Amino acid sequence: MPCCFDGLYIIAHHQLFSASGDSCSLEISPPRVVVGFGEPVSVSCVASRPVRVLGWESAIGALHTQHDLTVQWQVDSLIDWIEEPICYGVFFTAPRQCEEKLNLVLYKTPDSISISLVNHTGPMVEGREYQLLCEVQNIAPVQYLTLRWYRGQTEVYNHTFSELSPATPVQVSSTLLITPGRVEHGAPYRCEATLELGPEGPQPPPMVKSEPLDIAVHYPPDLLSPEQEVIELGDGEVITLNCTAVGNPPPLYRWSTPTLLESDESHPLLSAPSLGIYTCMASNILGKSSKQFIIKPRSKGKTDGSLDISKHMIWSGTEN
């Protein structure tokens, strides 16, 4: 700040009497300014009573006037992260000296945002715990940042940094613990960095997304129909047994039949031409699941279920 104007001595900034509101008679318009890094900014300071000296103290764009009740602070490209413009006034009446500090927020969207697995590569195993890491490079001010985690379109977690206060760009990260299940196989995870700068900031708030991270989940086989089946087979009939299971990696199948201790055919379906016990086993690297089919001869005079039902219906009608 200049030291004197027309014989009037102005004391150093740190000695100025600081007041605010009506007592100071200075009004900054707008009172809060949100500016993107490298963008222009212009703010007015207005005195509501006669003033000897009115000015802006600032590392960039400092300015004063001895004649007007308004003084403008203006910068074509704001790149100073520690800029704290202060409007000061020296008045003819008390309070003779006062100041108002501009609430200035200089922001920068991140250079990049990425998501990765921590200390793990390849597929995950169902039921185990894993850690995902989201990293944000060069963002400011971090106290306005919200990191949101998504699985598909569903938000699963958010992380704020209001406890931090650096004005300059920083790198921050967030972690997410997951215990994936089979339903999450192929589900994309992503994180989004949003600078929530308030109503004076850009609308909608600046937001940057990471690339999605698709996770692969391995799990043991589950038979679609695990219960033992007892099937009646007539002479000359052939029935197809179904041992389909769901697993990842896809399961391999092994059959034992009345004629073979173990079949080499790895298929969930098997034709059963003869009576006896058929056992199927579905397996992958994480486990196995088995099922039995018991093939019995059909009772004499019995062909299929529909014929039995019709006979029963006729008999019931005769009784009536």
Short mmCIF file of N, CA and C in Angstrom, two decimals, residues 306-320:
data_model
loop_
_atom_site.label_atom_id
_atom_site.label_comp_id
_atom_site.label_asym_id
_atom_site.label_seq_id
_atom_site.Cartn_x
_atom_site.Cartn_y
_atom_site.Cartn_z
N SER A 306 -49.20 -88.81 -17.43
CA SER A 306 -50.46 -88.27 -17.92
C SER A 306 -51.51 -89.37 -18.01
N LEU A 307 -51.07 -90.62 -18.37
CA LEU A 307 -52.00 -91.73 -18.48
C LEU A 307 -52.51 -92.12 -17.10
N ASP A 308 -51.65 -92.11 -16.12
CA ASP A 308 -52.06 -92.44 -14.76
C ASP A 308 -53.10 -91.46 -14.26
N ILE A 309 -52.89 -90.18 -14.53
CA ILE A 309 -53.82 -89.15 -14.06
C ILE A 309 -55.18 -89.32 -14.72
N SER A 310 -55.20 -89.62 -16.05
CA SER A 310 -56.48 -89.78 -16.75
C SER A 310 -57.26 -90.96 -16.21
N LYS A 311 -56.53 -92.08 -15.93
CA LYS A 311 -57.23 -93.26 -15.38
C LYS A 311 -57.83 -92.92 -14.03
N HIS A 312 -57.07 -92.21 -13.22
CA HIS A 312 -57.57 -91.84 -11.90
C HIS A 312 -58.80 -90.96 -12.01
N MET A 313 -58.80 -90.06 -12.99
CA MET A 313 -59.95 -89.18 -13.18
C MET A 313 -61.19 -89.98 -13.61
N ILE A 314 -61.01 -91.00 -14.50
CA ILE A 314 -62.15 -91.82 -14.93
C ILE A 314 -62.69 -92.60 -13.75
N TRP A 315 -61.77 -93.18 -12.94
CA TRP A 315 -62.21 -93.97 -11.78
C TRP A 315 -62.98 -93.13 -10.78
N SER A 316 -62.48 -91.90 -10.62
CA SER A 316 -63.17 -91.02 -9.69
C SER A 316 -64.56 -90.69 -10.18
N GLY A 317 -64.72 -90.56 -11.52
CA GLY A 317 -66.04 -90.26 -12.07
C GLY A 317 -66.99 -91.41 -11.88
N THR A 318 -66.52 -92.69 -11.97
CA THR A 318 -67.37 -93.86 -11.79
C THR A 318 -67.88 -93.93 -10.37
N GLU A 319 -67.01 -93.57 -9.41
CA GLU A 319 -67.41 -93.59 -8.02
C GLU A 319 -68.58 -92.65 -7.77
N ASN A 320 -68.53 -91.51 -8.47
CA ASN A 320 -69.63 -90.57 -8.27
C ASN A 320 -70.88 -91.07 -8.94
#
